[in-house]
Amino acid sequence: MVSTATRLGGFAFDNCLMNAAGVWCMTTEELEAVKDSAAGTFVTKTATLAYREGNPEPRYRNLPLGSINSMGLPNQGLDYYMDYLLELQGSEPERTFILSLVGLSPDETHEILKKVEASDFKGLIELNLSCPNVPGKPQIAYDFEATETILREVFSYFTKPLGIKLPPYFDIVHFDQATAIFNQFPIVFVNCVNSIGNGLYIEDEQVVIKPKGGFGGLGGEYIKPTALANVHAFYQRLKPEIQIVGTGGVLTGRDAFEHILCGASMVQIGTALQKEGPAIFERITAELQALMAEKGYETIEDFRGKLQTIRD
Ligand code: DHB
């Protein structure tokens, strides 16, 4: 029997596929749909302390090879997601879910994390260091000094299982420098990757989304090779206690297989979920199981991280 079950941060999940933050996770209705699909768990839309309307529309577009977005962190605010997650702890105590969050400033991030620390929430937390779409706010994770400072401050008081969502890096030195920071902390996972920030898509001599003059984060097929490179680079470098979540360009079971081969313990689906809806989890799970059966693998641990290089 082929199983796609996995473990992350000490918790067990019956499937290694789930949504990526930002897709099908804004409201409890959307979160319920992912929860009740074949997905192993869900992550919420990245929550700020208060409700945010986000950027003006159109702010998301499906493209032939993926998507472009500049949503601007629209979300219901921390309490909305916390209330729902606490309710689920009562009704589905055997399952674990993920809360994504970030503040609009370091102070706000600490205020949010202190509320989560003081709460009864028992799941995983994903701190988003890679939101590219709030005008005037650079991505934290492209500023290594700011990243190290915030992580040092966070781990001075935060004791719950915390992972971080990263943007793609494009230079080997940056993989090394980022790893030197992350390995200092009790981070339970790094999630590679958020969208490739600030792409531009043109149609009829015009941009296709309104915010930021058309600049937006790219997802989907465009980004799979970059995502796989980031998953594998961090898998090779991080201390073994830090697991990898693979996100970017997953449309098929083979794409999910490749993320796991690069070292991912969990695989998230963003653009393809937006295009296809939560029934996608059943399709990709079946495709992944069929590929594993064909290759004689029974669990994802049979091939996770076992990417082969070319020898002389
Ligand atoms: C948004 C986009 C992101 O890629 C992210 O990590 C957080 C928020 C957004 O525009 O809403």
Short mmCIF file of C-alpha atoms and ligand atoms in Angstrom, two decimals:
data_model
loop_
_atom_site.label_atom_id
_atom_site.label_comp_id
_atom_site.label_asym_id
_atom_site.label_seq_id
_atom_site.Cartn_x
_atom_site.Cartn_y
_atom_site.Cartn_z
CA MET A 1 0.00 0.00 0.00
CA VAL A 2 1.39 3.39 -1.02
CA SER A 3 1.13 6.17 1.60
CA THR A 4 1.65 9.92 1.15
CA ALA A 5 1.52 10.51 4.93
CA THR A 6 4.15 12.76 6.50
CA ARG A 7 5.33 14.41 9.72
CA LEU A 8 6.12 18.07 10.30
CA GLY A 9 7.30 19.65 13.55
CA GLY A 10 6.48 16.47 15.43
CA PHE A 11 2.88 16.30 14.13
CA ALA A 12 1.49 13.57 11.87
CA PHE A 13 -0.47 14.28 8.66
CA ASP A 14 -2.23 11.65 6.54
CA ASN A 15 -1.22 13.49 3.34
CA CYS A 16 1.82 15.62 2.47
CA LEU A 17 -0.22 17.90 0.16
CA MET A 18 -1.91 21.09 1.37
CA ASN A 19 -2.74 24.63 0.23
CA ALA A 20 -0.15 27.41 0.06
CA ALA A 21 -0.92 30.48 2.17
CA GLY A 22 -2.98 32.98 0.21
CA VAL A 23 -5.01 30.43 -1.75
CA TRP A 24 -8.39 29.07 -0.54
CA CYS A 25 -7.73 30.27 3.00
CA MET A 26 -9.18 33.77 3.45
CA THR A 27 -12.46 32.73 5.11
CA THR A 28 -13.63 29.82 7.27
CA GLU A 29 -15.71 28.63 4.29
CA GLU A 30 -12.58 28.30 2.15
CA LEU A 31 -10.58 26.76 4.99
CA GLU A 32 -13.37 24.20 5.61
CA ALA A 33 -13.26 23.23 1.92
CA VAL A 34 -9.51 22.53 2.10
CA LYS A 35 -9.88 20.78 5.47
CA ASP A 36 -12.61 18.50 4.07
CA SER A 37 -10.69 17.76 0.83
CA ALA A 38 -7.91 15.18 0.40
CA ALA A 39 -5.36 17.73 1.70
CA GLY A 40 -3.43 16.72 4.82
CA THR A 41 -4.01 20.09 6.50
CA PHE A 42 -4.41 23.79 5.69
CA VAL A 43 -2.56 27.04 6.31
CA THR A 44 -4.52 30.26 6.82
CA LYS A 45 -4.13 33.44 4.82
CA THR A 46 -1.28 35.38 6.40
CA ALA A 47 -2.91 37.23 9.30
CA THR A 48 -2.04 40.71 10.48
CA LEU A 49 -3.27 42.01 13.84
CA ALA A 50 -6.27 43.77 12.30
CA TYR A 51 -8.51 43.17 9.27
CA ARG A 52 -7.10 44.49 5.99
CA GLU A 53 -8.94 45.24 2.78
CA GLY A 54 -5.74 44.81 0.70
CA ASN A 55 -4.83 46.45 -2.61
CA PRO A 56 -7.36 47.63 -5.23
CA GLU A 57 -8.64 45.13 -7.84
CA PRO A 58 -7.78 43.67 -10.27
CA ARG A 59 -5.04 42.29 -8.02
CA TYR A 60 -4.79 38.63 -9.12
CA ARG A 61 -4.66 37.13 -12.62
CA ASN A 62 -4.33 33.59 -13.86
CA LEU A 63 -1.76 33.42 -16.68
CA PRO A 64 -1.10 30.69 -19.25
CA LEU A 65 1.93 29.46 -17.26
CA GLY A 66 0.94 30.51 -13.74
CA SER A 67 -0.32 33.62 -12.02
CA ILE A 68 0.57 37.16 -10.97
CA ASN A 69 -0.70 38.84 -7.82
CA SER A 70 -0.38 41.93 -5.73
CA MET A 71 -3.04 41.29 -3.11
CA GLY A 72 -1.57 43.55 -0.42
CA LEU A 73 -2.24 41.25 2.55
CA PRO A 74 -6.05 41.31 2.59
CA ASN A 75 -7.08 39.21 5.61
CA GLN A 76 -9.69 38.96 8.36
CA GLY A 77 -7.28 39.77 11.18
CA LEU A 78 -5.61 37.45 13.70
CA ASP A 79 -8.61 36.87 16.01
CA TYR A 80 -10.79 35.54 13.16
CA TYR A 81 -8.29 32.78 12.30
CA MET A 82 -7.42 32.07 15.94
CA ASP A 83 -11.10 31.68 16.88
CA TYR A 84 -11.61 29.18 14.05
CA LEU A 85 -8.43 27.22 14.85
CA LEU A 86 -9.38 27.00 18.54
CA GLU A 87 -12.85 25.76 17.54
CA LEU A 88 -11.23 23.06 15.36
CA GLN A 89 -9.05 21.95 18.26
CA GLY A 90 -12.32 20.99 19.96
CA SER A 91 -14.03 19.37 16.97
CA GLU A 92 -10.98 17.76 15.27
CA PRO A 93 -8.49 17.28 18.12
CA GLU A 94 -6.50 14.65 16.26
CA ARG A 95 -5.60 17.00 13.37
CA THR A 96 -3.04 19.82 13.25
CA PHE A 97 -3.44 23.04 11.26
CA ILE A 98 -1.12 25.94 10.43
CA LEU A 99 -1.56 29.62 11.25
CA SER A 100 0.29 32.03 8.92
CA LEU A 101 1.01 35.49 10.28
CA VAL A 102 3.14 38.62 10.05
CA GLY A 103 2.94 42.16 11.39
CA LEU A 104 3.23 45.32 9.33
CA SER A 105 6.20 46.23 11.57
CA PRO A 106 8.49 44.25 13.89
CA ASP A 107 6.50 45.57 16.86
CA GLU A 108 3.25 44.29 15.35
CA THR A 109 4.84 40.89 14.60
CA HIS A 110 5.86 40.58 18.25
CA GLU A 111 2.41 41.67 19.44
CA ILE A 112 0.81 38.96 17.26
CA LEU A 113 3.27 36.24 18.30
CA LYS A 114 2.86 37.11 21.99
CA LYS A 115 -0.92 36.71 21.61
CA VAL A 116 -0.40 33.32 19.94
CA GLU A 117 2.10 32.29 22.62
CA ALA A 118 -0.40 33.19 25.38
CA SER A 119 -3.31 31.43 23.65
CA ASP A 120 -4.43 27.79 23.77
CA PHE A 121 -3.43 27.28 20.10
CA LYS A 122 -1.59 23.97 19.79
CA GLY A 123 -0.85 23.85 16.05
CA LEU A 124 2.01 25.04 13.86
CA ILE A 125 2.83 28.68 13.13
CA GLU A 126 4.25 29.96 9.84
CA LEU A 127 5.90 33.37 10.15
CA ASN A 128 5.79 35.00 6.72
CA LEU A 129 9.10 36.77 6.09
CA SER A 130 8.38 37.14 2.38
CA CYS A 131 5.33 39.25 1.55
CA PRO A 132 6.33 41.23 -1.56
CA ASN A 133 3.17 43.25 -2.13
CA VAL A 134 2.68 45.92 0.51
CA PRO A 135 3.74 49.24 -1.06
CA GLY A 136 6.67 50.77 0.85
CA LYS A 137 7.40 47.58 2.88
CA PRO A 138 10.37 45.55 1.62
CA GLN A 139 10.46 41.80 2.14
CA ILE A 140 12.07 41.01 5.49
CA ALA A 141 13.87 37.90 4.21
CA TYR A 142 15.89 39.85 1.60
CA ASP A 143 17.40 41.87 4.48
CA PHE A 144 19.57 39.39 6.38
CA GLU A 145 20.27 41.78 9.24
CA ALA A 146 16.56 42.43 9.80
CA THR A 147 15.87 38.69 9.51
CA GLU A 148 18.43 37.76 12.16
CA THR A 149 17.22 40.52 14.48
CA ILE A 150 13.57 39.52 14.27
CA LEU A 151 14.33 35.82 14.75
CA ARG A 152 16.55 36.55 17.75
CA GLU A 153 13.80 38.67 19.32
CA VAL A 154 11.06 36.14 18.53
CA PHE A 155 12.88 33.19 20.05
CA SER A 156 13.56 35.14 23.25
CA TYR A 157 9.89 34.53 24.22
CA PHE A 158 8.24 32.25 21.64
CA THR A 159 8.15 28.53 22.53
CA LYS A 160 5.51 27.10 20.15
CA PRO A 161 6.49 25.27 16.92
CA LEU A 162 7.35 27.96 14.39
CA GLY A 163 8.38 27.78 10.72
CA ILE A 164 9.23 30.58 8.31
CA LYS A 165 8.03 31.30 4.78
CA LEU A 166 10.86 32.41 2.52
CA PRO A 167 11.11 34.16 -0.80
CA PRO A 168 13.25 32.55 -3.49
CA TYR A 169 16.98 33.26 -3.34
CA PHE A 170 19.03 33.27 -6.52
CA ASP A 171 22.65 33.22 -5.42
CA ILE A 172 24.58 30.39 -3.75
CA VAL A 173 26.12 32.89 -1.32
CA HIS A 174 22.64 33.91 -0.24
CA PHE A 175 21.71 30.27 0.49
CA ASP A 176 24.84 30.08 2.66
CA GLN A 177 24.20 33.38 4.44
CA ALA A 178 20.51 32.62 5.08
CA THR A 179 21.37 29.15 6.40
CA ALA A 180 23.98 30.57 8.79
CA ILE A 181 21.18 32.64 10.33
CA PHE A 182 18.42 30.00 10.40
CA ASN A 183 20.66 27.30 11.90
CA GLN A 184 21.07 29.43 15.06
CA PHE A 185 17.38 29.09 15.96
CA PRO A 186 14.88 26.35 16.94
CA ILE A 187 12.92 26.85 13.71
CA VAL A 188 10.84 23.74 12.89
CA PHE A 189 10.53 24.28 9.13
CA VAL A 190 11.42 26.62 6.32
CA ASN A 191 8.88 26.94 3.51
CA CYS A 192 10.48 27.47 0.06
CA VAL A 193 9.21 29.45 -1.83
CA ASN A 194 6.86 32.38 -1.83
CA SER A 195 6.14 33.94 -5.23
CA ILE A 196 8.99 35.29 -7.36
CA GLY A 197 8.44 38.92 -6.47
CA ASN A 198 7.70 41.81 -8.75
CA GLY A 199 7.24 40.27 -12.16
CA LEU A 200 5.39 42.13 -14.92
CA TYR A 201 2.87 40.62 -17.34
CA ILE A 202 1.63 42.56 -20.36
CA GLU A 203 -1.44 42.14 -22.54
CA ASP A 204 -2.50 44.59 -25.28
CA GLU A 205 0.24 47.06 -24.30
CA GLN A 206 -1.09 47.14 -20.72
CA VAL A 207 -0.32 45.53 -17.40
CA VAL A 208 -2.91 43.04 -16.07
CA ILE A 209 -3.12 43.97 -12.36
CA LYS A 210 -3.77 47.42 -10.91
CA PRO A 211 -1.56 47.78 -7.79
CA LYS A 212 2.08 48.88 -8.04
CA GLY A 213 1.82 49.74 -11.73
CA GLY A 214 1.30 46.08 -12.61
CA PHE A 215 4.26 44.57 -10.70
CA GLY A 216 3.32 41.40 -8.82
CA GLY A 217 4.44 38.05 -7.43
CA LEU A 218 4.68 35.20 -9.93
CA GLY A 219 3.44 31.69 -9.17
CA GLY A 220 2.79 28.46 -11.04
CA GLU A 221 4.78 26.83 -13.84
CA TYR A 222 7.08 29.84 -14.19
CA ILE A 223 8.61 29.18 -10.78
CA LYS A 224 9.07 25.41 -10.35
CA PRO A 225 12.81 25.24 -11.17
CA THR A 226 13.49 28.14 -8.79
CA ALA A 227 11.34 26.51 -6.09
CA LEU A 228 13.08 23.13 -6.44
CA ALA A 229 16.50 24.82 -6.29
CA ASN A 230 15.56 26.58 -3.04
CA VAL A 231 14.09 23.42 -1.47
CA HIS A 232 17.22 21.45 -2.33
CA ALA A 233 19.73 24.17 -1.41
CA PHE A 234 18.20 24.51 2.06
CA TYR A 235 17.81 20.73 2.43
CA GLN A 236 21.56 20.38 1.80
CA ARG A 237 22.51 23.15 4.24
CA LEU A 238 20.08 23.32 7.17
CA LYS A 239 20.60 21.34 10.38
CA PRO A 240 18.51 18.14 10.25
CA GLU A 241 16.03 19.37 12.90
CA ILE A 242 14.77 22.01 10.42
CA GLN A 243 12.39 20.43 7.92
CA ILE A 244 11.50 21.79 4.48
CA VAL A 245 8.08 22.63 3.08
CA GLY A 246 8.16 22.77 -0.73
CA THR A 247 5.98 25.29 -2.55
CA GLY A 248 6.05 26.45 -6.16
CA GLY A 249 4.88 25.13 -9.50
CA VAL A 250 3.07 22.01 -8.29
CA LEU A 251 0.44 21.07 -10.89
CA THR A 252 0.88 17.29 -11.03
CA GLY A 253 1.92 14.31 -8.92
CA ARG A 254 5.29 14.41 -10.66
CA ASP A 255 5.84 18.02 -9.52
CA ALA A 256 5.06 17.02 -5.91
CA PHE A 257 7.40 14.00 -6.28
CA GLU A 258 10.22 16.31 -7.42
CA HIS A 259 9.76 18.61 -4.40
CA ILE A 260 10.00 15.57 -2.09
CA LEU A 261 13.04 14.27 -4.00
CA CYS A 262 14.66 17.67 -3.33
CA GLY A 263 13.96 17.23 0.39
CA ALA A 264 10.46 18.54 1.12
CA SER A 265 8.49 16.88 3.95
CA MET A 266 5.28 18.73 3.00
CA VAL A 267 4.23 20.13 -0.39
CA GLN A 268 1.98 23.15 -0.84
CA ILE A 269 -0.18 24.04 -3.84
CA GLY A 270 -0.95 27.66 -4.68
CA THR A 271 -1.69 28.76 -8.24
CA ALA A 272 -2.93 25.34 -9.40
CA LEU A 273 -5.34 25.21 -6.42
CA GLN A 274 -6.59 28.68 -7.35
CA LYS A 275 -7.20 27.48 -10.93
CA GLU A 276 -8.68 24.05 -10.13
CA GLY A 277 -10.24 24.27 -6.65
CA PRO A 278 -9.86 21.85 -3.68
CA ALA A 279 -10.67 18.76 -5.79
CA ILE A 280 -7.07 19.15 -7.00
CA PHE A 281 -5.81 17.43 -3.83
CA GLU A 282 -7.50 14.16 -4.80
CA ARG A 283 -6.06 14.30 -8.33
CA ILE A 284 -2.49 15.13 -7.33
CA THR A 285 -2.53 12.61 -4.46
CA ALA A 286 -3.64 9.86 -6.89
CA GLU A 287 -0.95 10.91 -9.40
CA LEU A 288 1.74 10.93 -6.70
CA GLN A 289 0.63 7.51 -5.39
CA ALA A 290 0.67 6.05 -8.92
CA LEU A 291 4.18 7.39 -9.55
CA MET A 292 5.40 6.03 -6.19
CA ALA A 293 3.86 2.60 -6.94
CA GLU A 294 5.50 2.55 -10.38
CA LYS A 295 8.89 3.23 -8.76
CA GLY A 296 8.36 0.77 -5.88
CA TYR A 297 8.24 3.43 -3.14
CA GLU A 298 5.80 2.85 -0.27
CA THR A 299 6.31 6.03 1.78
CA ILE A 300 7.68 9.48 0.98
CA GLU A 301 10.67 8.74 3.25
CA ASP A 302 11.75 6.09 0.70
CA PHE A 303 12.82 8.86 -1.73
CA ARG A 304 12.75 12.16 0.17
CA GLY A 305 15.97 14.14 -0.40
CA LYS A 306 17.43 11.42 -2.61
CA LEU A 307 17.93 13.57 -5.71
CA GLN A 308 20.81 12.22 -7.79
CA THR A 309 23.54 14.35 -9.33
CA ILE A 310 25.57 13.40 -12.40
CA ARG A 311 28.83 11.62 -11.56
CA ASP A 312 31.89 11.15 -13.78
C1 DHB B 1 0.60 38.65 -0.04
C2 DHB B 1 1.41 38.03 -0.95
C3 DHB B 1 2.38 37.19 -0.52
O1 DHB B 1 3.21 36.55 -1.38
C4 DHB B 1 2.54 36.97 0.84
O2 DHB B 1 3.49 36.16 1.27
C5 DHB B 1 1.72 37.59 1.75
C6 DHB B 1 0.73 38.43 1.30
C7 DHB B 1 -0.44 39.55 -0.50
O3 DHB B 1 -0.20 40.30 -1.44
O4 DHB B 1 -1.52 39.54 0.10
#
